[in-house]
Coordinates of C-alpha atoms and ligand atoms in Angstrom, one line a residue:
M1 CA 185.3 -101.1 106.3
R2 CA 181.8 -101.3 104.8
K3 CA 181.7 -101.3 101.0
R4 CA 181.3 -97.9 99.5
P5 CA 177.8 -97.1 98.1
N6 CA 176.8 -97.6 94.5
I7 CA 176.0 -94.5 92.5
V8 CA 173.5 -94.3 89.7
L9 CA 173.5 -90.9 87.8
I10 CA 170.5 -90.5 85.6
L11 CA 170.6 -87.6 83.1
N12 CA 167.9 -86.7 80.6
D13 CA 167.9 -84.4 77.7
D14 CA 166.1 -81.1 77.0
M15 CA 163.4 -81.3 79.7
G16 CA 161.7 -78.4 81.4
Y17 CA 161.7 -77.7 85.1
S18 CA 158.0 -78.6 85.7
D19 CA 157.3 -81.6 83.3
I20 CA 157.6 -84.5 85.7
G21 CA 154.9 -85.3 88.3
C22 CA 156.9 -84.4 91.4
Y23 CA 157.8 -81.0 89.9
G24 CA 154.2 -80.1 89.1
G25 CA 153.8 -81.6 85.6
E26 CA 151.2 -83.6 83.9
V27 CA 153.5 -86.4 82.8
D28 CA 153.1 -89.7 84.7
T29 CA 156.4 -90.3 86.3
P30 CA 155.6 -92.7 89.2
N31 CA 159.2 -94.0 89.5
L32 CA 160.8 -90.5 89.7
D33 CA 158.0 -89.5 92.1
A34 CA 158.8 -92.5 94.3
L35 CA 162.5 -91.5 94.3
A36 CA 161.5 -88.0 95.3
A37 CA 159.2 -89.3 98.0
G38 CA 161.9 -91.5 99.4
G39 CA 164.7 -88.8 99.2
L40 CA 165.2 -85.2 98.4
R41 CA 164.1 -82.7 95.7
F42 CA 166.2 -79.5 95.1
S43 CA 164.3 -76.4 94.0
Q44 CA 167.3 -74.4 92.8
F45 CA 169.6 -76.8 91.0
Y46 CA 171.1 -75.6 87.7
N47 CA 172.7 -77.1 84.6
T48 CA 174.7 -75.4 81.9
A49 CA 171.9 -74.7 79.3
R50 CA 173.1 -77.0 76.6
C51 CA 173.8 -80.7 75.9
S52 CA 177.6 -81.0 75.6
P53 CA 178.7 -78.3 78.0
S54 CA 176.4 -79.7 80.7
R55 CA 177.7 -83.3 80.2
A56 CA 181.3 -82.1 80.2
S57 CA 180.7 -80.1 83.4
L58 CA 178.8 -82.9 85.1
L59 CA 181.4 -85.5 84.3
T60 CA 184.4 -83.5 85.4
G61 CA 183.3 -81.1 88.2
L62 CA 184.7 -78.2 86.1
H63 CA 183.2 -75.5 83.9
P64 CA 182.7 -76.6 80.3
H65 CA 185.3 -74.2 78.9
Q66 CA 187.9 -75.8 81.1
T67 CA 187.3 -79.2 79.5
G68 CA 187.4 -78.1 75.8
I69 CA 183.6 -78.2 75.4
G70 CA 182.6 -74.5 75.2
V71 CA 179.7 -74.9 72.8
L72 CA 179.1 -78.3 71.2
T73 CA 181.4 -81.0 69.9
Y74 CA 182.6 -79.2 66.7
D75 CA 186.3 -78.4 66.5
M76 CA 186.8 -74.7 66.1
G77 CA 190.5 -74.9 65.3
P78 CA 193.5 -73.8 67.3
E79 CA 192.0 -70.5 68.6
G80 CA 188.6 -72.0 69.5
Y81 CA 187.1 -74.7 71.7
A82 CA 188.3 -78.1 70.7
G83 CA 184.8 -79.6 71.0
N84 CA 186.5 -82.7 72.5
L85 CA 186.9 -83.7 76.2
S86 CA 190.4 -82.6 77.2
D87 CA 193.0 -85.0 78.4
D88 CA 193.7 -82.5 81.2
C89 CA 190.6 -83.1 83.3
V90 CA 189.4 -86.0 85.3
T91 CA 186.0 -87.7 84.9
I92 CA 183.8 -89.1 87.7
P93 CA 184.6 -92.7 86.7
E94 CA 188.3 -92.0 86.5
A95 CA 188.2 -90.5 90.0
L96 CA 186.1 -93.3 91.4
R97 CA 188.3 -96.0 90.0
R98 CA 190.9 -95.0 92.6
G99 CA 188.4 -96.1 95.2
G100 CA 187.7 -99.5 93.6
Y101 CA 184.6 -98.6 91.6
R102 CA 183.6 -100.3 88.4
S103 CA 181.9 -98.0 86.0
Y104 CA 179.2 -98.4 83.4
M105 CA 177.6 -96.1 80.9
S106 CA 174.4 -96.5 79.0
G107 CA 173.2 -93.7 76.7
K108 CA 174.3 -90.4 75.1
W109 CA 178.0 -89.3 75.4
H110 CA 178.3 -86.1 73.3
V111 CA 181.6 -84.9 74.6
A112 CA 183.8 -86.2 71.7
S113 CA 184.5 -84.6 68.4
S114 CA 185.2 -87.9 66.7
L115 CA 181.8 -89.6 66.1
V116 CA 182.8 -92.8 64.3
K117 CA 186.4 -93.5 65.2
P118 CA 187.2 -94.3 68.9
T119 CA 189.5 -91.7 70.5
D120 CA 190.9 -90.9 73.9
A121 CA 187.7 -88.8 74.5
W122 CA 185.4 -91.9 74.2
P123 CA 183.8 -93.5 77.2
L124 CA 186.1 -96.5 77.6
Q125 CA 189.1 -94.2 77.4
R126 CA 187.6 -91.9 80.0
G127 CA 187.1 -94.3 82.9
F128 CA 184.1 -96.5 82.0
D129 CA 184.6 -100.2 82.0
E130 CA 181.6 -100.8 79.7
F131 CA 179.7 -98.5 77.4
F132 CA 176.6 -98.9 75.2
G133 CA 175.1 -95.8 73.6
T134 CA 175.5 -93.0 71.1
I135 CA 178.5 -90.7 70.7
I136 CA 176.5 -88.0 68.9
G137 CA 174.1 -85.5 70.5
A138 CA 170.8 -86.3 68.8
G139 CA 169.1 -88.7 66.4
S140 CA 166.3 -91.1 65.6
F141 CA 165.0 -93.0 68.6
Y142 CA 164.3 -96.0 66.3
D143 CA 167.7 -96.0 64.5
P144 CA 170.2 -93.5 66.0
N145 CA 173.6 -92.8 64.3
T146 CA 176.8 -93.7 66.1
L147 CA 175.3 -96.5 68.2
T148 CA 178.3 -98.0 69.8
R149 CA 179.1 -100.9 72.2
G150 CA 182.5 -100.5 73.8
N151 CA 184.6 -99.0 71.0
Q152 CA 182.7 -100.9 68.3
D153 CA 180.0 -99.8 65.9
A154 CA 176.7 -101.4 67.1
S155 CA 174.3 -100.0 64.6
H156 CA 173.1 -103.5 63.7
E157 CA 171.5 -103.8 67.2
A158 CA 168.9 -101.2 66.3
R159 CA 167.7 -103.6 63.6
A160 CA 166.2 -105.9 66.2
D161 CA 162.4 -106.1 66.2
G162 CA 160.8 -103.4 68.4
W163 CA 164.1 -101.8 69.2
F164 CA 163.8 -98.3 70.7
Y165 CA 166.6 -96.2 72.1
T166 CA 165.0 -95.2 75.4
D167 CA 164.2 -98.8 76.2
A168 CA 167.7 -99.9 75.1
I169 CA 169.3 -97.5 77.5
S170 CA 167.1 -98.6 80.4
D171 CA 167.5 -102.3 79.7
Q172 CA 171.3 -102.1 79.3
A173 CA 171.5 -100.2 82.6
A174 CA 169.4 -102.8 84.4
D175 CA 171.5 -105.6 82.8
Y176 CA 174.8 -103.9 84.0
V177 CA 173.4 -103.9 87.6
R178 CA 172.5 -107.6 87.5
R179 CA 175.7 -108.6 85.9
H180 CA 177.7 -106.6 88.3
A181 CA 176.0 -108.4 91.2
R182 CA 177.0 -111.7 89.7
E183 CA 180.5 -111.0 88.6
H184 CA 181.8 -108.1 90.7
A185 CA 179.8 -108.2 93.9
D186 CA 182.9 -107.2 96.0
Q187 CA 183.2 -103.9 94.2
P188 CA 180.9 -100.8 94.3
F189 CA 179.7 -99.6 90.9
F190 CA 179.0 -96.2 89.2
L191 CA 176.3 -96.2 86.5
Y192 CA 175.8 -93.3 84.2
M193 CA 172.4 -93.5 82.4
A194 CA 172.2 -90.7 79.9
Y195 CA 168.8 -90.6 78.2
T196 CA 168.1 -88.7 74.9
A197 CA 164.4 -88.3 75.8
P198 CA 162.7 -85.9 75.4
H199 CA 165.1 -84.2 73.0
W200 CA 163.7 -83.9 69.5
P201 CA 162.8 -85.7 67.2
L202 CA 159.3 -86.4 68.7
H203 CA 159.4 -90.2 68.6
A204 CA 157.3 -92.4 70.9
H205 CA 155.2 -95.5 71.0
D206 CA 151.5 -95.3 70.1
E207 CA 150.4 -96.8 73.4
D208 CA 152.3 -94.2 75.3
I209 CA 151.1 -91.4 73.2
A210 CA 147.5 -92.6 73.5
K211 CA 147.7 -92.3 77.3
Y212 CA 148.1 -88.6 76.9
R213 CA 145.2 -87.9 74.6
G214 CA 143.2 -85.1 76.2
R215 CA 145.8 -84.5 78.9
F216 CA 146.9 -81.1 77.4
D217 CA 143.6 -80.0 75.9
A218 CA 143.2 -77.1 78.3
G219 CA 146.1 -75.5 76.4
W220 CA 149.3 -73.8 77.5
D221 CA 147.9 -70.8 79.3
T222 CA 145.7 -72.8 81.7
L223 CA 148.3 -75.5 82.2
R224 CA 151.0 -73.0 83.0
R225 CA 148.8 -71.6 85.8
E226 CA 148.0 -75.0 87.1
R227 CA 151.6 -76.1 87.1
L228 CA 152.6 -73.1 89.1
E229 CA 149.8 -73.8 91.6
R230 CA 151.1 -77.3 92.1
L231 CA 154.7 -76.1 92.4
V232 CA 153.7 -73.7 95.1
A233 CA 151.5 -76.2 96.9
S234 CA 154.4 -78.7 97.0
G235 CA 156.7 -76.1 98.6
L236 CA 159.2 -76.1 95.7
L237 CA 158.4 -72.5 94.7
R238 CA 157.2 -69.6 96.8
P239 CA 153.7 -68.1 96.4
D240 CA 155.0 -64.6 95.9
W241 CA 156.8 -65.4 92.7
P242 CA 154.4 -64.6 89.8
L243 CA 154.1 -66.6 86.6
S244 CA 156.2 -65.1 83.8
D245 CA 154.2 -63.9 80.8
R246 CA 153.5 -66.3 77.9
D247 CA 156.3 -66.1 75.4
P248 CA 155.4 -63.0 73.4
S249 CA 156.0 -64.8 70.1
Q250 CA 153.2 -67.2 70.9
P251 CA 149.4 -66.7 70.7
P252 CA 147.0 -67.3 73.5
W253 CA 145.8 -71.0 73.4
T254 CA 142.3 -69.8 72.5
E255 CA 143.7 -68.3 69.3
A256 CA 146.1 -71.0 68.4
E257 CA 145.7 -72.7 65.0
Q258 CA 146.3 -76.4 64.1
K259 CA 145.3 -77.5 67.6
A260 CA 145.1 -81.1 66.8
W261 CA 148.7 -81.1 65.6
L262 CA 149.9 -79.0 68.5
L263 CA 148.3 -81.3 71.0
R264 CA 149.8 -84.3 69.3
C265 CA 153.3 -82.7 69.6
M266 CA 152.9 -82.3 73.4
E267 CA 151.4 -85.7 73.8
V268 CA 154.4 -87.3 72.1
Y269 CA 156.8 -85.2 74.2
A270 CA 155.0 -86.4 77.3
A271 CA 155.2 -90.0 76.0
Q272 CA 158.9 -89.7 75.6
I273 CA 159.3 -88.8 79.3
D274 CA 156.8 -91.5 80.3
R275 CA 158.8 -94.1 78.5
M276 CA 162.0 -93.0 80.3
D277 CA 160.3 -93.3 83.6
Q278 CA 159.1 -96.8 82.8
G279 CA 162.7 -97.7 82.2
I280 CA 163.9 -96.1 85.4
G281 CA 161.3 -98.4 87.0
R282 CA 163.1 -101.4 85.5
L283 CA 166.4 -100.1 86.7
L284 CA 165.0 -99.8 90.3
D285 CA 163.7 -103.3 90.0
A286 CA 167.2 -104.5 89.2
L287 CA 168.6 -102.6 92.2
R288 CA 166.0 -104.3 94.5
E289 CA 166.6 -107.7 93.1
T290 CA 170.3 -107.5 93.6
G291 CA 169.9 -106.2 97.2
C292 CA 171.5 -102.8 96.2
H293 CA 168.5 -100.6 96.5
D294 CA 169.1 -99.1 100.0
D295 CA 172.8 -98.5 99.5
T296 CA 172.8 -96.9 96.1
L297 CA 172.7 -93.1 95.7
V298 CA 170.4 -92.4 92.8
I299 CA 170.6 -88.9 91.2
F300 CA 168.2 -87.6 88.6
L301 CA 168.5 -84.4 86.6
A302 CA 168.2 -82.8 83.1
D303 CA 171.0 -81.4 81.0
N304 CA 169.2 -78.2 80.0
G305 CA 165.8 -76.5 80.1
A306 CA 163.1 -77.2 77.6
C307 CA 164.0 -76.5 74.0
A308 CA 162.2 -74.0 71.8
E309 CA 164.0 -75.0 68.6
D310 CA 161.6 -75.4 65.6
I311 CA 162.6 -78.0 63.0
P312 CA 161.8 -76.0 60.0
E313 CA 159.6 -77.3 57.2
G314 CA 162.0 -77.7 54.3
V315 CA 165.1 -78.3 56.4
T316 CA 167.5 -80.1 54.0
V317 CA 168.2 -83.7 54.4
D318 CA 171.8 -82.9 53.4
V319 CA 172.2 -80.9 56.6
L320 CA 170.5 -83.3 59.0
V321 CA 171.6 -86.6 57.5
E322 CA 174.9 -86.0 55.8
Q323 CA 176.5 -83.0 57.5
L324 CA 175.2 -83.3 61.1
M325 CA 174.5 -87.0 61.1
I326 CA 171.5 -86.5 63.5
A327 CA 168.9 -88.2 61.3
R328 CA 168.4 -91.1 58.9
S329 CA 167.0 -90.4 55.5
H330 CA 164.9 -93.6 55.5
T331 CA 163.3 -95.8 58.0
R332 CA 164.7 -99.2 58.7
D333 CA 162.1 -100.7 56.3
G334 CA 163.0 -98.2 53.6
R335 CA 160.3 -95.5 53.8
P336 CA 161.5 -91.9 53.4
V337 CA 161.6 -89.8 56.6
R338 CA 159.5 -86.7 56.5
F339 CA 161.4 -83.8 58.1
G340 CA 160.1 -80.6 59.7
N341 CA 157.2 -79.3 61.8
D342 CA 154.6 -79.7 59.2
P343 CA 151.1 -79.7 60.8
A344 CA 149.9 -82.1 58.1
I345 CA 152.1 -84.8 59.6
M346 CA 151.4 -86.1 63.1
P347 CA 154.7 -86.8 64.9
G348 CA 155.7 -89.9 66.7
A349 CA 156.5 -92.6 64.2
E350 CA 159.9 -93.5 62.7
D351 CA 159.2 -91.7 59.4
T352 CA 158.6 -88.3 61.2
Y353 CA 161.2 -85.8 62.5
Q354 CA 159.7 -82.9 64.4
S355 CA 160.0 -80.8 67.6
Y356 CA 157.2 -79.4 69.9
G357 CA 158.1 -75.8 69.5
T358 CA 158.2 -72.6 71.6
A359 CA 154.8 -72.5 73.2
W360 CA 155.1 -76.0 74.7
A361 CA 158.6 -75.4 75.8
N362 CA 157.3 -72.3 77.5
L363 CA 154.9 -74.7 79.4
S364 CA 157.7 -77.1 80.2
N365 CA 159.7 -74.4 81.8
T366 CA 156.8 -73.0 83.9
P367 CA 157.0 -70.6 85.6
F368 CA 160.3 -69.4 84.2
R369 CA 161.4 -67.4 81.1
L370 CA 163.4 -68.5 78.1
Y371 CA 164.8 -71.9 77.1
K372 CA 167.8 -74.2 76.4
H373 CA 170.7 -71.9 75.3
W374 CA 170.0 -69.1 77.8
I375 CA 171.1 -68.7 81.4
H376 CA 167.8 -67.2 82.5
E377 CA 165.9 -69.7 84.8
G378 CA 164.1 -71.4 81.9
G379 CA 167.5 -72.4 80.4
I380 CA 169.2 -73.8 83.4
A381 CA 166.7 -74.7 86.2
T382 CA 166.3 -78.5 86.4
P383 CA 164.8 -80.9 88.8
L384 CA 167.3 -82.6 91.0
I385 CA 166.3 -85.7 92.9
L386 CA 168.6 -87.5 95.3
H387 CA 167.6 -90.9 96.7
W388 CA 169.8 -93.0 99.1
P389 CA 167.9 -94.7 101.9
R390 CA 171.0 -95.6 103.8
G391 CA 172.7 -92.2 103.5
I392 CA 169.9 -89.6 103.4
P393 CA 167.7 -89.8 106.4
E394 CA 164.8 -87.6 105.2
R395 CA 162.0 -88.9 103.1
G396 CA 160.3 -86.5 100.7
G397 CA 162.4 -83.5 101.8
L398 CA 162.9 -80.3 99.9
R399 CA 166.2 -78.3 99.6
H400 CA 166.4 -74.7 98.4
T401 CA 170.2 -74.4 98.5
P402 CA 171.3 -73.0 95.1
S403 CA 173.7 -75.5 93.5
Y404 CA 174.9 -76.6 90.0
L405 CA 176.6 -79.2 87.9
P406 CA 180.2 -79.0 89.2
D407 CA 178.8 -79.8 92.6
I408 CA 177.9 -83.3 91.6
M409 CA 181.5 -84.5 91.3
A410 CA 182.3 -82.8 94.6
T411 CA 179.3 -84.4 96.3
L412 CA 180.1 -87.9 95.0
L413 CA 183.7 -87.8 96.1
D414 CA 182.7 -86.5 99.5
V415 CA 180.1 -89.2 99.9
V416 CA 182.6 -92.0 99.0
R417 CA 185.5 -90.4 100.7
I418 CA 187.9 -90.3 97.7
D419 CA 190.1 -87.2 97.2
Y420 CA 189.9 -85.3 93.9
P421 CA 193.0 -86.1 91.9
T422 CA 195.6 -83.4 91.3
E423 CA 196.9 -84.9 88.1
R424 CA 196.0 -87.2 85.2
D425 CA 198.7 -89.2 83.5
G426 CA 201.3 -87.1 85.2
R427 CA 199.8 -83.8 84.1
P428 CA 198.1 -81.4 86.5
V429 CA 194.4 -81.0 86.3
P430 CA 192.4 -77.9 87.3
P431 CA 191.1 -77.8 90.9
L432 CA 187.6 -79.0 91.4
E433 CA 185.1 -76.1 90.8
G434 CA 182.1 -77.6 92.6
H435 CA 181.3 -77.8 96.3
S436 CA 179.9 -80.8 98.1
L437 CA 176.1 -81.0 98.7
R438 CA 176.6 -83.7 101.3
P439 CA 175.9 -81.2 104.2
A440 CA 172.6 -80.5 102.4
F441 CA 171.6 -84.1 102.8
D442 CA 170.7 -83.1 106.4
A443 CA 169.5 -79.5 105.9
D444 CA 169.7 -76.4 103.6
L445 CA 173.1 -74.7 103.6
A446 CA 173.3 -71.2 105.0
E447 CA 175.4 -70.0 102.0
R448 CA 177.5 -71.2 99.1
P449 CA 180.3 -69.8 97.0
P450 CA 179.4 -67.8 93.9
M451 CA 178.2 -69.6 90.8
F452 CA 179.1 -68.7 87.2
W453 CA 177.8 -69.6 83.7
E454 CA 178.5 -68.8 80.1
H455 CA 177.0 -70.3 76.9
E456 CA 177.1 -68.6 73.5
G457 CA 177.7 -65.2 75.2
N458 CA 174.7 -65.7 77.4
A459 CA 176.1 -65.5 80.9
A460 CA 175.3 -65.2 84.6
V461 CA 176.7 -64.8 88.1
R462 CA 174.8 -65.9 91.2
I463 CA 176.0 -64.6 94.6
G464 CA 173.6 -65.2 97.4
R465 CA 170.2 -63.8 96.5
W466 CA 171.5 -61.8 93.5
K467 CA 171.7 -63.0 89.9
L468 CA 173.3 -61.0 87.2
V469 CA 172.3 -62.4 83.9
R470 CA 172.8 -61.4 80.2
R471 CA 171.0 -62.5 77.1
Y472 CA 173.7 -62.0 74.5
P473 CA 174.3 -59.5 73.0
G474 CA 172.0 -57.6 75.5
P475 CA 173.0 -55.8 78.7
W476 CA 173.4 -57.2 82.1
E477 CA 170.1 -57.7 84.1
L478 CA 170.0 -58.0 87.9
Y479 CA 167.4 -60.0 89.8
D480 CA 166.8 -60.6 93.5
M481 CA 166.1 -64.3 93.4
E482 CA 164.6 -64.4 96.9
R483 CA 161.9 -61.9 95.8
D484 CA 161.8 -62.6 92.1
R485 CA 162.8 -66.1 91.0
T486 CA 160.9 -65.7 87.8
E487 CA 163.2 -62.8 86.7
L488 CA 160.5 -60.2 86.0
N489 CA 161.8 -57.1 87.8
D490 CA 165.3 -56.0 86.5
L491 CA 167.0 -54.1 89.2
A492 CA 170.2 -53.3 87.2
G493 CA 169.3 -49.6 87.0
R494 CA 168.8 -49.3 90.7
H495 CA 172.0 -51.1 91.8
P496 CA 174.8 -49.9 89.4
D497 CA 177.5 -50.6 91.9
R498 CA 176.4 -54.2 92.5
V499 CA 176.1 -54.7 88.7
A500 CA 179.7 -53.4 88.2
D501 CA 181.0 -55.6 91.0
M502 CA 179.3 -58.8 89.8
A503 CA 180.3 -58.1 86.2
A504 CA 183.9 -57.7 87.2
R505 CA 183.7 -61.0 89.1
Y506 CA 182.3 -62.6 86.0
E507 CA 185.1 -61.2 83.8
A508 CA 187.7 -62.6 86.2
W509 CA 186.0 -66.0 86.2
A510 CA 185.7 -66.0 82.4
E511 CA 189.3 -65.2 82.0
R512 CA 190.4 -67.8 84.5
C513 CA 188.3 -70.6 83.0
G514 CA 189.1 -69.9 79.4
V515 CA 185.8 -68.5 78.2
I516 CA 186.3 -67.3 74.6
P517 CA 184.4 -64.0 73.9
R518 CA 181.3 -64.7 71.8
E519 CA 182.3 -62.2 69.1
R520 CA 185.5 -64.2 68.5
V521 CA 183.6 -67.5 68.5
L522 CA 181.1 -66.1 65.9
E523 CA 184.0 -64.9 63.8
M524 CA 185.6 -68.3 63.8
M525 CA 182.3 -70.0 62.9
R526 CA 181.8 -67.6 60.0
Q527 CA 185.3 -68.4 58.7
Q528 CA 184.8 -72.1 59.1
S529 CA 181.4 -73.3 58.1
G530 CA 179.3 -73.0 55.0
E531 CA 175.8 -74.0 56.1
T532 CA 174.7 -73.0 59.6
A533 CA 172.7 -75.5 61.6
F534 CA 169.1 -74.4 62.0
W535 CA 169.4 -74.1 65.8
E536 CA 172.2 -71.5 65.5
K537 CA 170.5 -69.3 62.9
E538 CA 168.5 -67.1 65.4
D539 CA 171.4 -66.8 67.7
A540 CA 173.5 -63.9 66.4
Ligands
LIG1 CA1 170.2 -81.3 76.0

């Protein structure tokens, strides 16, 4: 029997639908574009709107609530989500191990509640043979917290001259590929590369930022129109879907103030993605050098839509550094880090800690509405690129089949012909929730089973062309996604029976999968925590 194909799963963090070149964006991503040109792009692939839930769903083929990761990785107590990957689910590397795979991970984990002490929810205990990366969900790109190798603290590695997290993730992944070829050539491998770019803070190299000087000067209104034109021209989106309005909280570009600072924010964001793409290029070089390129299935996607969270001026160091551990108070050479979106400080360097804000996130998610956290298209629509020269015959193809994260596990197991396990350590695991996209390697599927989402009370059901979606605590909205992908014309009032039917299906799904009603989650959070993280403040 021929050896099973290798699998490289590349995930990035907080990126919009239309930032990369092959999805209509201004960012130079020649390596991702080449993967798209040599494989498939999906126009309607969806994540789960937030870092931890998306990772949990991706890794297990289940819904996040079934894995213990309902919101993030904070333990809510016995009545709430554990915030820790459950023992009663199976990860992709655990499933693949049964087929002789060796598994490697480089990058952000973010599905364990214990950040410093290794537990059963850390990568090596969840099927990976080797791990280098961070356990926590965010941090400095120059000196992240929880940097770990295997089960050991590796924070000293960030002290090396010129160290940068995006590069470290890329180079570690390429090194795994080369070492695997030398030491385990008889086995196939699974490599999970989980970048933190372009999640805030806005950290990037001067030479990458300089490349984008002037690239965004036309401003968000013009650039949103241009992106949509390119998306339509490429065939990813249909010409009859209009651009959503600019976020109503944001001014027209012509009236925006602090333009020099605003442009710098977007230039740094672009540079973060650019740096990731450069690293993906080095990974692809390693695949070519080792003769693996043609028989490796490479998958690229983002964990949630672009992020509109502002890092407030005056955010307390106590919260970021001490409580949340997502920042360092000082640079590696001892200078204080300046926190918050202060237009007097240009972002990018190690002593800054900023985000690019709502208006640019609105551009990143062109042509859709809303952002990370929400289940409207801006929160969950992601690029999905599949590249496998030996297994996918088409080059540069497009697929419009709606699909989402649980489908990845189902697809991989289908591709490598390994059954999904029924138990883990003698205990039963929930049946796989996803459906294989392998038939879509050849052509779009005629139909697919319903899809369901919930995050922080925001929720949706997609059945065929219909999407029922709710922005918590608001009412259900109903959209015809064939006519109105940008969710501009709410048809709930015209189709009350359809709304009632889909809402009932949602409730049945939520009950089955262990979704805790948002009211109860908020009550538990109020009882537990003193200070609320800045990204949760606007939520209730
Ligand atoms: Ca994320």
